[in-house]
PDB file of C-alpha atoms and ligand atoms in Angstrom:
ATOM      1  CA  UNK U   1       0.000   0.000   0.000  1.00 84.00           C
ATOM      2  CA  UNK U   2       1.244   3.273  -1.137  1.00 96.00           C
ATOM      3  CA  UNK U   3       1.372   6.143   1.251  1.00 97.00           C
ATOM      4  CA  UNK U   4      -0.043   9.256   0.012  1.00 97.00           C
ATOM      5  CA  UNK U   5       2.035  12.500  -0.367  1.00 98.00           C
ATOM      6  CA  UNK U   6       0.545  15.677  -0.495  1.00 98.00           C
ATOM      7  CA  UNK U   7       3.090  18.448  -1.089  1.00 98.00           C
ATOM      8  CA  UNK U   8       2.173  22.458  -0.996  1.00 98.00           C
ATOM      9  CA  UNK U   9       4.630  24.055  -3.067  1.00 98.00           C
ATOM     10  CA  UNK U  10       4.091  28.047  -2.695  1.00 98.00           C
ATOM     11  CA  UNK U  11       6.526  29.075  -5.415  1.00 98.00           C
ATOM     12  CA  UNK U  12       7.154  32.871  -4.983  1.00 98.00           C
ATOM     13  CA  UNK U  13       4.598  33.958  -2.584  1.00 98.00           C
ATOM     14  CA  UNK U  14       5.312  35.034   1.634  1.00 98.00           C
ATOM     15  CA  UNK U  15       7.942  36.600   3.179  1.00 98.00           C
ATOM     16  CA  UNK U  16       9.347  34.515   6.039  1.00 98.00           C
ATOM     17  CA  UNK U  17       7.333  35.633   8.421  1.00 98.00           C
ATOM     18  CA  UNK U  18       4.145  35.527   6.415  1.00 98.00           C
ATOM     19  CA  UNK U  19       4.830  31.690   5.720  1.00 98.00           C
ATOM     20  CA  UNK U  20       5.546  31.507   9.155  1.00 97.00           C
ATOM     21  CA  UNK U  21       2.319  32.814   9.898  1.00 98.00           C
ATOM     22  CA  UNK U  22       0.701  30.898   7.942  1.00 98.00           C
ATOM     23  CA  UNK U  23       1.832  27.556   9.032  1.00 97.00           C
ATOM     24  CA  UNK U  24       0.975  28.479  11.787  1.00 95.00           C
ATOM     25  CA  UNK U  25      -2.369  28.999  11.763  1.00 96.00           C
ATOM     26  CA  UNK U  26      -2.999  25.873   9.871  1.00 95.00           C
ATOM     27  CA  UNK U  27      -0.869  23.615  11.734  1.00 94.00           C
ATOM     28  CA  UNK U  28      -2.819  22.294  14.510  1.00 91.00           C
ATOM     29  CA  UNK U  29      -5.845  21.671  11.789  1.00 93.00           C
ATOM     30  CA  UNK U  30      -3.608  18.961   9.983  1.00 92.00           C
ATOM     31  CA  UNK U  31      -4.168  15.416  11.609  1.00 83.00           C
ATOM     32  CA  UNK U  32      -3.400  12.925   9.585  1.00 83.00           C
ATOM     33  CA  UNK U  33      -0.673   9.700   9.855  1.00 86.00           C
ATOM     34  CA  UNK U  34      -2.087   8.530   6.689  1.00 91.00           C
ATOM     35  CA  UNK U  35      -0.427  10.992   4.220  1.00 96.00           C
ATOM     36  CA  UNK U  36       2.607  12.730   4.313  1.00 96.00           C
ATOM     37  CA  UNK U  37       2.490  16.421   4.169  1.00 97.00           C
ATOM     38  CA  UNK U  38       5.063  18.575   3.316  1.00 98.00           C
ATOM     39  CA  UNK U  39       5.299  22.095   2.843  1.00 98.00           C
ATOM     40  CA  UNK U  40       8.028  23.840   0.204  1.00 98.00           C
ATOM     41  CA  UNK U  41       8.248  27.490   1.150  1.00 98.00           C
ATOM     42  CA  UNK U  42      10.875  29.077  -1.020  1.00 98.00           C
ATOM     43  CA  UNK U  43      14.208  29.267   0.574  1.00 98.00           C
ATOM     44  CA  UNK U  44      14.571  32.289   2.387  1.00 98.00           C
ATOM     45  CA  UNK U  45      11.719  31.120   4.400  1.00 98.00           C
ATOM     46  CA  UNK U  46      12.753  27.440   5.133  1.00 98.00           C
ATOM     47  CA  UNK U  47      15.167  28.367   7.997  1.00 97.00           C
ATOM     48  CA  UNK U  48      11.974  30.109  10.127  1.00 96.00           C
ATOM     49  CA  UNK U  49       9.591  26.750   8.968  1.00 97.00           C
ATOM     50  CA  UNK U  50      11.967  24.102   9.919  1.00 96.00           C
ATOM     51  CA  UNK U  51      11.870  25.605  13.238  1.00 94.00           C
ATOM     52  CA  UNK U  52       8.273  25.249  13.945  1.00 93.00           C
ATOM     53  CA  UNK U  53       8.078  21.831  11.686  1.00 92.00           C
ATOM     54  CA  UNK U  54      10.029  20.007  14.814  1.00 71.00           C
ATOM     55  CA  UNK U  55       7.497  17.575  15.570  1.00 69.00           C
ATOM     56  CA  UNK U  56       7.596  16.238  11.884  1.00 68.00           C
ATOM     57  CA  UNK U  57       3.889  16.064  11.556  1.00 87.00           C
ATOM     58  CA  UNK U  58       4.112  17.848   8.441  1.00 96.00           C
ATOM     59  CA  UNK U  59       7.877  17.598   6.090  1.00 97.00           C
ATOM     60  CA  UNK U  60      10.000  20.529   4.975  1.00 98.00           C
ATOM     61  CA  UNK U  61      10.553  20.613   1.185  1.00 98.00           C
ATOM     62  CA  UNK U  62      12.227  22.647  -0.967  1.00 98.00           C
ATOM     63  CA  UNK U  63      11.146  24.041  -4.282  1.00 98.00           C
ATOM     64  CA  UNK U  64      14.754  23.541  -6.533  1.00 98.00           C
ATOM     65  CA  UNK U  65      18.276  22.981  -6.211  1.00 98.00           C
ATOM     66  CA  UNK U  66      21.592  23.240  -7.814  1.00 98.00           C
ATOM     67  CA  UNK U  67      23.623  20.474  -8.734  1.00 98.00           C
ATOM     68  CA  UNK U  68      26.948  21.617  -8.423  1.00 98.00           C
ATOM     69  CA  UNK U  69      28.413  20.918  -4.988  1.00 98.00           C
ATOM     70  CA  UNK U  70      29.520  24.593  -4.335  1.00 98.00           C
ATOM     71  CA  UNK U  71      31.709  27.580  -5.553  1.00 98.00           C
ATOM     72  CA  UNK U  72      30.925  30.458  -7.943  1.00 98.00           C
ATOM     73  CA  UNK U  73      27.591  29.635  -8.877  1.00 98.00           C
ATOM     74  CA  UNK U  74      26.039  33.275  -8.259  1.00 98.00           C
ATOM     75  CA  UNK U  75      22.277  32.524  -6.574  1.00 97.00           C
ATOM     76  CA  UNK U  76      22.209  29.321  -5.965  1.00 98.00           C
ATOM     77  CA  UNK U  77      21.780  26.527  -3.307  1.00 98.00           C
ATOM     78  CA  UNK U  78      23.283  23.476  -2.881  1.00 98.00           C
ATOM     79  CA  UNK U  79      21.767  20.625  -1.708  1.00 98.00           C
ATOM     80  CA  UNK U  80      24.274  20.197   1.223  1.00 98.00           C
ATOM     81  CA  UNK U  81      22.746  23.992   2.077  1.00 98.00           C
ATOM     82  CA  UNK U  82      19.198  22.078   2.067  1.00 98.00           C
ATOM     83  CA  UNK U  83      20.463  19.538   4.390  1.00 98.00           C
ATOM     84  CA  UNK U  84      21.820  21.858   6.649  1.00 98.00           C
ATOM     85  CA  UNK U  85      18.067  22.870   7.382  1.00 97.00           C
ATOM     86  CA  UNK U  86      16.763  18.987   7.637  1.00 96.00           C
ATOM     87  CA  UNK U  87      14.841  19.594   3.903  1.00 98.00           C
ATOM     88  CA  UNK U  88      13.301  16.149   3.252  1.00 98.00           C
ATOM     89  CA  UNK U  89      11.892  16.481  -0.156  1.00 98.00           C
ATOM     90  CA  UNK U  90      13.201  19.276  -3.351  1.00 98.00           C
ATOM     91  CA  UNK U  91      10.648  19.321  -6.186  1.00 98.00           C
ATOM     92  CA  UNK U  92      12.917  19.112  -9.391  1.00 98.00           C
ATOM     93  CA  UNK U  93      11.950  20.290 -13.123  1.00 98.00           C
ATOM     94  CA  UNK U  94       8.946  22.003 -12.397  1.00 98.00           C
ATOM     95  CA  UNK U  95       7.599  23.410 -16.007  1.00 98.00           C
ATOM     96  CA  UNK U  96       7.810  26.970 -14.679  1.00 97.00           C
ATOM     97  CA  UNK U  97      11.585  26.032 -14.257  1.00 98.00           C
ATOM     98  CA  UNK U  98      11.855  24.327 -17.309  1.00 98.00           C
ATOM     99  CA  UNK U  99      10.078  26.976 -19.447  1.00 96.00           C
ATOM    100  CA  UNK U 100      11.584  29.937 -17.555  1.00 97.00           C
ATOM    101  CA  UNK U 101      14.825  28.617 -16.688  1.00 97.00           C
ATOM    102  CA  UNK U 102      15.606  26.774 -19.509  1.00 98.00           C
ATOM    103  CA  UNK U 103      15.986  23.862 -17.237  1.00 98.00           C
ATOM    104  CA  UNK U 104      16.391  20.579 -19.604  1.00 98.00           C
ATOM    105  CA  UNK U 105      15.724  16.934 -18.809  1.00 98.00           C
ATOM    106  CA  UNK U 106      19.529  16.355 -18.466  1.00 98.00           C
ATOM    107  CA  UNK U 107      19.685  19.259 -15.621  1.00 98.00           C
ATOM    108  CA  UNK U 108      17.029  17.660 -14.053  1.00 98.00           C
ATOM    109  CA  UNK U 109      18.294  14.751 -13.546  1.00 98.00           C
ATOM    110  CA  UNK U 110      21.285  15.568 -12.010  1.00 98.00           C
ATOM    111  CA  UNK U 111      19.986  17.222  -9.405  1.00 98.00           C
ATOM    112  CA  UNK U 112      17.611  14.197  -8.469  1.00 98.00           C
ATOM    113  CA  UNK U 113      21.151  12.364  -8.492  1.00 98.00           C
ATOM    114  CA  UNK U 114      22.765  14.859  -6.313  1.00 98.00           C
ATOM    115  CA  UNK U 115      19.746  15.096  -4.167  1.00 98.00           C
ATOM    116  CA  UNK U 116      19.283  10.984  -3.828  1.00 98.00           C
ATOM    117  CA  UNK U 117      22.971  10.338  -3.170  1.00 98.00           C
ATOM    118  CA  UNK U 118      22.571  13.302  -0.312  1.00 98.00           C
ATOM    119  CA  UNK U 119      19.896  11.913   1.153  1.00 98.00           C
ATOM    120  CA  UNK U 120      16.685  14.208  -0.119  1.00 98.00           C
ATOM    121  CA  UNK U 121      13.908  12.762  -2.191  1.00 98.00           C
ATOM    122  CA  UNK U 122      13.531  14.566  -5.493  1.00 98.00           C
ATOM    123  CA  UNK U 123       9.906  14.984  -6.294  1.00 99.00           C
ATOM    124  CA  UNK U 124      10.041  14.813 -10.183  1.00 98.00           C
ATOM    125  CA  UNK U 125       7.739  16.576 -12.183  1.00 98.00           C
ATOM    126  CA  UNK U 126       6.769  16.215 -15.643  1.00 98.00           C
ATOM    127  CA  UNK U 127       3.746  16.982 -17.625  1.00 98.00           C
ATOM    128  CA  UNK U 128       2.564  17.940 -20.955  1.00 98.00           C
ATOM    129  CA  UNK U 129       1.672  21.392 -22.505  1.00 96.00           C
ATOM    130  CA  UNK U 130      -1.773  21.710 -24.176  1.00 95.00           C
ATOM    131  CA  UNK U 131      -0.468  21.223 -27.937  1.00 95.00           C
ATOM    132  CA  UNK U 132       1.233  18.385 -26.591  1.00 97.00           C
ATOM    133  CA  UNK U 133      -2.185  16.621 -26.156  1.00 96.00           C
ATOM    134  CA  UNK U 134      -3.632  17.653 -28.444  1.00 95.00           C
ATOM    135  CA  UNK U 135      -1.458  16.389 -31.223  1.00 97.00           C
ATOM    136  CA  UNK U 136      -1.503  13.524 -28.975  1.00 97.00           C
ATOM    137  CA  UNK U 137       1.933  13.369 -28.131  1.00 98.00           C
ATOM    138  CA  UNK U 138       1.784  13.584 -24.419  1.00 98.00           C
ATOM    139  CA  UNK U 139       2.569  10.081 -23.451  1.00 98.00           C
ATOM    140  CA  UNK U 140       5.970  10.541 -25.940  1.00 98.00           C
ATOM    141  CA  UNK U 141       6.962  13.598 -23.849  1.00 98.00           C
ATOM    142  CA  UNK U 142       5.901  12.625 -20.696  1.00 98.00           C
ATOM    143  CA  UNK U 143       7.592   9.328 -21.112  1.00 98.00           C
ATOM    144  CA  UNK U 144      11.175  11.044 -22.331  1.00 98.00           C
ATOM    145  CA  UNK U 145      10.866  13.222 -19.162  1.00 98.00           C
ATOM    146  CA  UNK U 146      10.854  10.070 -16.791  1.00 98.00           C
ATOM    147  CA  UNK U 147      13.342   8.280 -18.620  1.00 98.00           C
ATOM    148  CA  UNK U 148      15.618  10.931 -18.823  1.00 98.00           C
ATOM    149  CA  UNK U 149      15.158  12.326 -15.177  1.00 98.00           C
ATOM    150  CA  UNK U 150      15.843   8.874 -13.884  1.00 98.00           C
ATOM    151  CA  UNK U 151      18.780   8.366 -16.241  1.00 98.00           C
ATOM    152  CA  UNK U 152      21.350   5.874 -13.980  1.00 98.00           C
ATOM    153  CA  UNK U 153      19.186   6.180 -10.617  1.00 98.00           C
ATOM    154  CA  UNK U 154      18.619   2.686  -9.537  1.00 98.00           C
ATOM    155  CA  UNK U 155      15.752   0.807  -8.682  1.00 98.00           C
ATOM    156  CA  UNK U 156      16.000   0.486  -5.255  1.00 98.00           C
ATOM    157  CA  UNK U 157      16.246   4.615  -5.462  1.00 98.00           C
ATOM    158  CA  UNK U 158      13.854   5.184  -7.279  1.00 98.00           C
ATOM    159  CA  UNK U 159      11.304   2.703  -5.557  1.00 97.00           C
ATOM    160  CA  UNK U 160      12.065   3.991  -2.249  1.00 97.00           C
ATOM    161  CA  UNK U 161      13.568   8.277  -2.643  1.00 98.00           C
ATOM    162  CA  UNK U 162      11.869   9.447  -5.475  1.00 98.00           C
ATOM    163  CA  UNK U 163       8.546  11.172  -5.752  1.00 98.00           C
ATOM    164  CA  UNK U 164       6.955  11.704  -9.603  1.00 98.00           C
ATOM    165  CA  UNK U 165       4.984  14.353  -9.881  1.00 98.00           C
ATOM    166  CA  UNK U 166       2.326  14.447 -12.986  1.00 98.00           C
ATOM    167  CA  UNK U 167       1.756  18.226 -13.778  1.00 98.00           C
ATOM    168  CA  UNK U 168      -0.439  19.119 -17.187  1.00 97.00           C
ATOM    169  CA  UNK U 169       1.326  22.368 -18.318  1.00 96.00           C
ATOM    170  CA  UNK U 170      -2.052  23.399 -19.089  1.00 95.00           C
ATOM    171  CA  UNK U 171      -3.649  22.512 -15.837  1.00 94.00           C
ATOM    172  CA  UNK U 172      -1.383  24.625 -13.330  1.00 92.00           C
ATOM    173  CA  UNK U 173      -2.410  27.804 -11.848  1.00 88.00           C
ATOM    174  CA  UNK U 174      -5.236  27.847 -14.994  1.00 90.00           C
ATOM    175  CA  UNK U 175      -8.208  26.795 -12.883  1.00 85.00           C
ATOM    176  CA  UNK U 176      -8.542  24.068 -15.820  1.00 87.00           C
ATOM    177  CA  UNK U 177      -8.072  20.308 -13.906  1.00 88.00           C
ATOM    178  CA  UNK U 178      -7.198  17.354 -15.395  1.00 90.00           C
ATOM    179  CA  UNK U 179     -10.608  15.344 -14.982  1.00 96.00           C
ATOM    180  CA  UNK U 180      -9.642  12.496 -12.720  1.00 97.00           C
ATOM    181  CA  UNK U 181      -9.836   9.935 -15.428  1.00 97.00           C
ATOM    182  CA  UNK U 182      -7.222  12.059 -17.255  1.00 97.00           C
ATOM    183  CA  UNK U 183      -4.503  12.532 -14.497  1.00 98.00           C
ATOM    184  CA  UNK U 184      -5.667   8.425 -13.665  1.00 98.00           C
ATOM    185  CA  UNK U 185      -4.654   7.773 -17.668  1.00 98.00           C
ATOM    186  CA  UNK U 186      -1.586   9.481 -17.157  1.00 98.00           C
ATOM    187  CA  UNK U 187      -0.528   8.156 -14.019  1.00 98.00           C
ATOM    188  CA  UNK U 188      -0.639   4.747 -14.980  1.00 98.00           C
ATOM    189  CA  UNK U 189       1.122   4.983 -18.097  1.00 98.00           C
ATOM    190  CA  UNK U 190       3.995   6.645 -15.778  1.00 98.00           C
ATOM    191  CA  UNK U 191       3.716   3.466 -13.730  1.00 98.00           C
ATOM    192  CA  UNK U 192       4.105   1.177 -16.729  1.00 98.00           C
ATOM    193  CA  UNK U 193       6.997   3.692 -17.987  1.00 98.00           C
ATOM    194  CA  UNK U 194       8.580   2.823 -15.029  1.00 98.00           C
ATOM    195  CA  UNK U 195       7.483  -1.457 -14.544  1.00 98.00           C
ATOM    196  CA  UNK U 196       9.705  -1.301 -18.081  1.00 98.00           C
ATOM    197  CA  UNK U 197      12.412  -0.130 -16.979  1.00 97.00           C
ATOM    198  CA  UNK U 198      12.679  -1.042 -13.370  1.00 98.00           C
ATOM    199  CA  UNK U 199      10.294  -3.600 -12.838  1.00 98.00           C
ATOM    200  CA  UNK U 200       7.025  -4.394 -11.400  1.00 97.00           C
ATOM    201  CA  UNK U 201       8.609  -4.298  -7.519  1.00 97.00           C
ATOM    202  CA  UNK U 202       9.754  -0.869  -8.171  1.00 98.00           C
ATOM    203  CA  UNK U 203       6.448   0.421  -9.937  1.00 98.00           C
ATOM    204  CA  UNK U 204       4.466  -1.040  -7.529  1.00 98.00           C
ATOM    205  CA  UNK U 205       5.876   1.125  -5.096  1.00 98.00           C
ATOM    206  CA  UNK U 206       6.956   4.660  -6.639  1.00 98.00           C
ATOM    207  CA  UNK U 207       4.367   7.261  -5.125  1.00 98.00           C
ATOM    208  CA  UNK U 208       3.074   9.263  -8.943  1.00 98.00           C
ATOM    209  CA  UNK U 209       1.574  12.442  -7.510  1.00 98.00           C
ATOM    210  CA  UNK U 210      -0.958  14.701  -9.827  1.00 98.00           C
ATOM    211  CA  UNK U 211      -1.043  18.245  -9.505  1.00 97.00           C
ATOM    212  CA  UNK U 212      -2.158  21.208 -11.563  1.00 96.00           C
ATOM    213  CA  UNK U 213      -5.215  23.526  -9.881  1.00 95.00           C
ATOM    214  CA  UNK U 214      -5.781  20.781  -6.963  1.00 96.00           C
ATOM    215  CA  UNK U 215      -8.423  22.409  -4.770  1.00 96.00           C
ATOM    216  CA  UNK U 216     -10.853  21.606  -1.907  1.00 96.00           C
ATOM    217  CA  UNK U 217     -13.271  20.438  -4.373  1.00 96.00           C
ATOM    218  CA  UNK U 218     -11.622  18.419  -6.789  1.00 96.00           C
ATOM    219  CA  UNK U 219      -9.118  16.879  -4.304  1.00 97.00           C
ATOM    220  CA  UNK U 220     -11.532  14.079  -2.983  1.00 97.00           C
ATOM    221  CA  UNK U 221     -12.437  12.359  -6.456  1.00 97.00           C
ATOM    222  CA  UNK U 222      -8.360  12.245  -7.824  1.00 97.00           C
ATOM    223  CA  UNK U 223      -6.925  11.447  -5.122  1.00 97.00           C
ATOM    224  CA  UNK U 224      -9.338   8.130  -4.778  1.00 97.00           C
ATOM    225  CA  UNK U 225      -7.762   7.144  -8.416  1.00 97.00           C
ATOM    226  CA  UNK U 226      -6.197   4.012  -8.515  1.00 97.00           C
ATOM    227  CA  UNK U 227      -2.400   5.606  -9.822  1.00 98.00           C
ATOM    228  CA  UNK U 228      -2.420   8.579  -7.981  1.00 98.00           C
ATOM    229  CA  UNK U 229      -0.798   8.895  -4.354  1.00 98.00           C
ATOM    230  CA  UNK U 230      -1.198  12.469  -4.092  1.00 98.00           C
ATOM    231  CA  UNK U 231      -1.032  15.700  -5.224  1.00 98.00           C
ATOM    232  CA  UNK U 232       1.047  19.010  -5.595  1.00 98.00           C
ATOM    233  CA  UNK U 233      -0.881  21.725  -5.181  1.00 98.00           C
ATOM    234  CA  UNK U 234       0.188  25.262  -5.484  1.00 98.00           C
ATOM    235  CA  UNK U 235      -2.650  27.724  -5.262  1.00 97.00           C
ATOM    236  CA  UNK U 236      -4.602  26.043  -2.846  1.00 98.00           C
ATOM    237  CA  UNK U 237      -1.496  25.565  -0.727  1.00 98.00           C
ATOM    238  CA  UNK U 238      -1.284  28.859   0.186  1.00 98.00           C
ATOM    239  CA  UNK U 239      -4.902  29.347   1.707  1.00 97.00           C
ATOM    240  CA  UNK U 240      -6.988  26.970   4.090  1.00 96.00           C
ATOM    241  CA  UNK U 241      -7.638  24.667   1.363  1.00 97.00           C
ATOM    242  CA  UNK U 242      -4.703  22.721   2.007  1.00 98.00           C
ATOM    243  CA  UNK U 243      -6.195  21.535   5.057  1.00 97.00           C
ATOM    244  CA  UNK U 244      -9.552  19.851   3.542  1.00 96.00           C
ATOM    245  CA  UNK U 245      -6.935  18.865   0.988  1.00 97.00           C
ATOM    246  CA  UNK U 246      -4.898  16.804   3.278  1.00 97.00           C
ATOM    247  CA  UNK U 247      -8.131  15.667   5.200  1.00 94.00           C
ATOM    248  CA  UNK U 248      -9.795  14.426   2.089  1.00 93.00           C
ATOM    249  CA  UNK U 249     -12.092  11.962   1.962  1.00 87.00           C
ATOM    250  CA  UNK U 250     -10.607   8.389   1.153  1.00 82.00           C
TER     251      UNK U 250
HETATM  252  P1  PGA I 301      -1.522  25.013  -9.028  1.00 72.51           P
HETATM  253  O1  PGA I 301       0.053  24.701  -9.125  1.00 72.51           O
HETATM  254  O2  PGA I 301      -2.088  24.102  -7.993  1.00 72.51           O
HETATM  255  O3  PGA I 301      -1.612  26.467  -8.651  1.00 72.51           O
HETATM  256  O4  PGA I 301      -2.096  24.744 -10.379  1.00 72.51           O
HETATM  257  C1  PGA I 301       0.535  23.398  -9.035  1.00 72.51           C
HETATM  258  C2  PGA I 301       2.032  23.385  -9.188  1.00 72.51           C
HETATM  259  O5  PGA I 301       2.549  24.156  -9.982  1.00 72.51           O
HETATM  260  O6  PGA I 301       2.739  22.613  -8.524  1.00 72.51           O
END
């Protein structure tokens, strides 16, 4: 049985204190053993919420990394830096990072190598834009993501430290959801992606997330889908909807 992960990824939105705050007052509200919850403020902020995550009830995550170890690498973090403040989980080759960053599938996956061999789980995301689907080439791009991200992580990585996340390009921060029988279509084709490559054991076990406009309402009915073991959710992470989120219905 496959834990569920539910990850709030808040991208460029509170000051330190205001995602303090925030935490804060929806801390006590989240009750749950059943899924892991983490929280990935963006890093000037994860010093202040690893301080009030002690307890562990919900995870610390991070929203990127760099892959180089250190040195003249103007603005960015290492993933030692990460570890310094106990960061469990760094969500790797989000689109926005891919299509604003230029970040390519061979960046991507070496910084879920650097992260694995350090001891954070990369939470992998991938995901089509809307012209992908539509010429019905989604599956092709989707799969070249995974196998490319994983390139030389082994199976007993990736079945037990890595996290895929399944984001439609043209689902996040739109509004526009992938109907559950969509995200559930995509989902398990990831899973058989990843029974080719690594085996039934393996795919069995790797947690496939969906995210892309996850909200109070919608939560309930995807996360019930056979494939998926949670969500990424960045709108709705910010406000009190995380909470039903995480408390949804199973
Ligand atoms: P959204 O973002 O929930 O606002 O669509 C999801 C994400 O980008 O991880």
């Amino acid at each position: 049985m496959r834990k569920k992960i539910i990850a709030g990824n808040w991208k460029m939105n509170y000051t330190a204190s205001q995602a303090e705050d925030f935490l804060l007052s929806i801390l006590d509200l989240i009750n749950t053993d059943e899924v892991d919850v983490v929280v990935c403020p963006n890093y000037t902020a994860l010093d202040r919420i690893q301080n009030i995550l002690d307890d562990k009830k919900v995870k610390l995550g991070a929203q990127n990394v760099y892959f180089e170890p250190k040195g003249a690498y103007t603005g960015e973090i290492s993933v030692d830096m990460l570890n310094a403040l106990n960061v469990e989980y760094c969500i790797v080759g989000h689109s926005e990072r891919r299509q604003y960053f230029n970040e390519t599938n061979l960046d991507v996956n070496k910084k879920v190598k650097v992260l694995i061999e350090k001891g954070i789980k990369p939470i992998l995301c991938v995901g089509e834009t809307l012209e992908e689907r539509n010429e019905n080439k989604l599956f092709e791009k989707v799969e070249l993501q995974i196998k490319e991200g994983l390139l030389d992580v082994s199976a007993e990585d990736v079945k037990n430290n890595v996290v895929i996340a399944y984001e439609p390009i043209w689902a996040i921060g739109t509004g526009v959801t992938a109907t559950s029988a969509q995200a559930e279509e995509m989902c398990a084709y990831i899973r058989k992606v990843i029974a080719q490559i690594y085996g039934e054991n393996v795919s069995e076990s790797v947690r496939i997330q969906y995210g892309g406009s996850v909200n109070a309402k919608n939560a309930n009915e995807l996360l019930n889908m056979d494939n998926i073991d949670g969500a990424l959710v960045g709108g709705a992470a910010l406000t009190n909807d995380f909470v039903a989120i995480v408390n949804y219905e199973n």
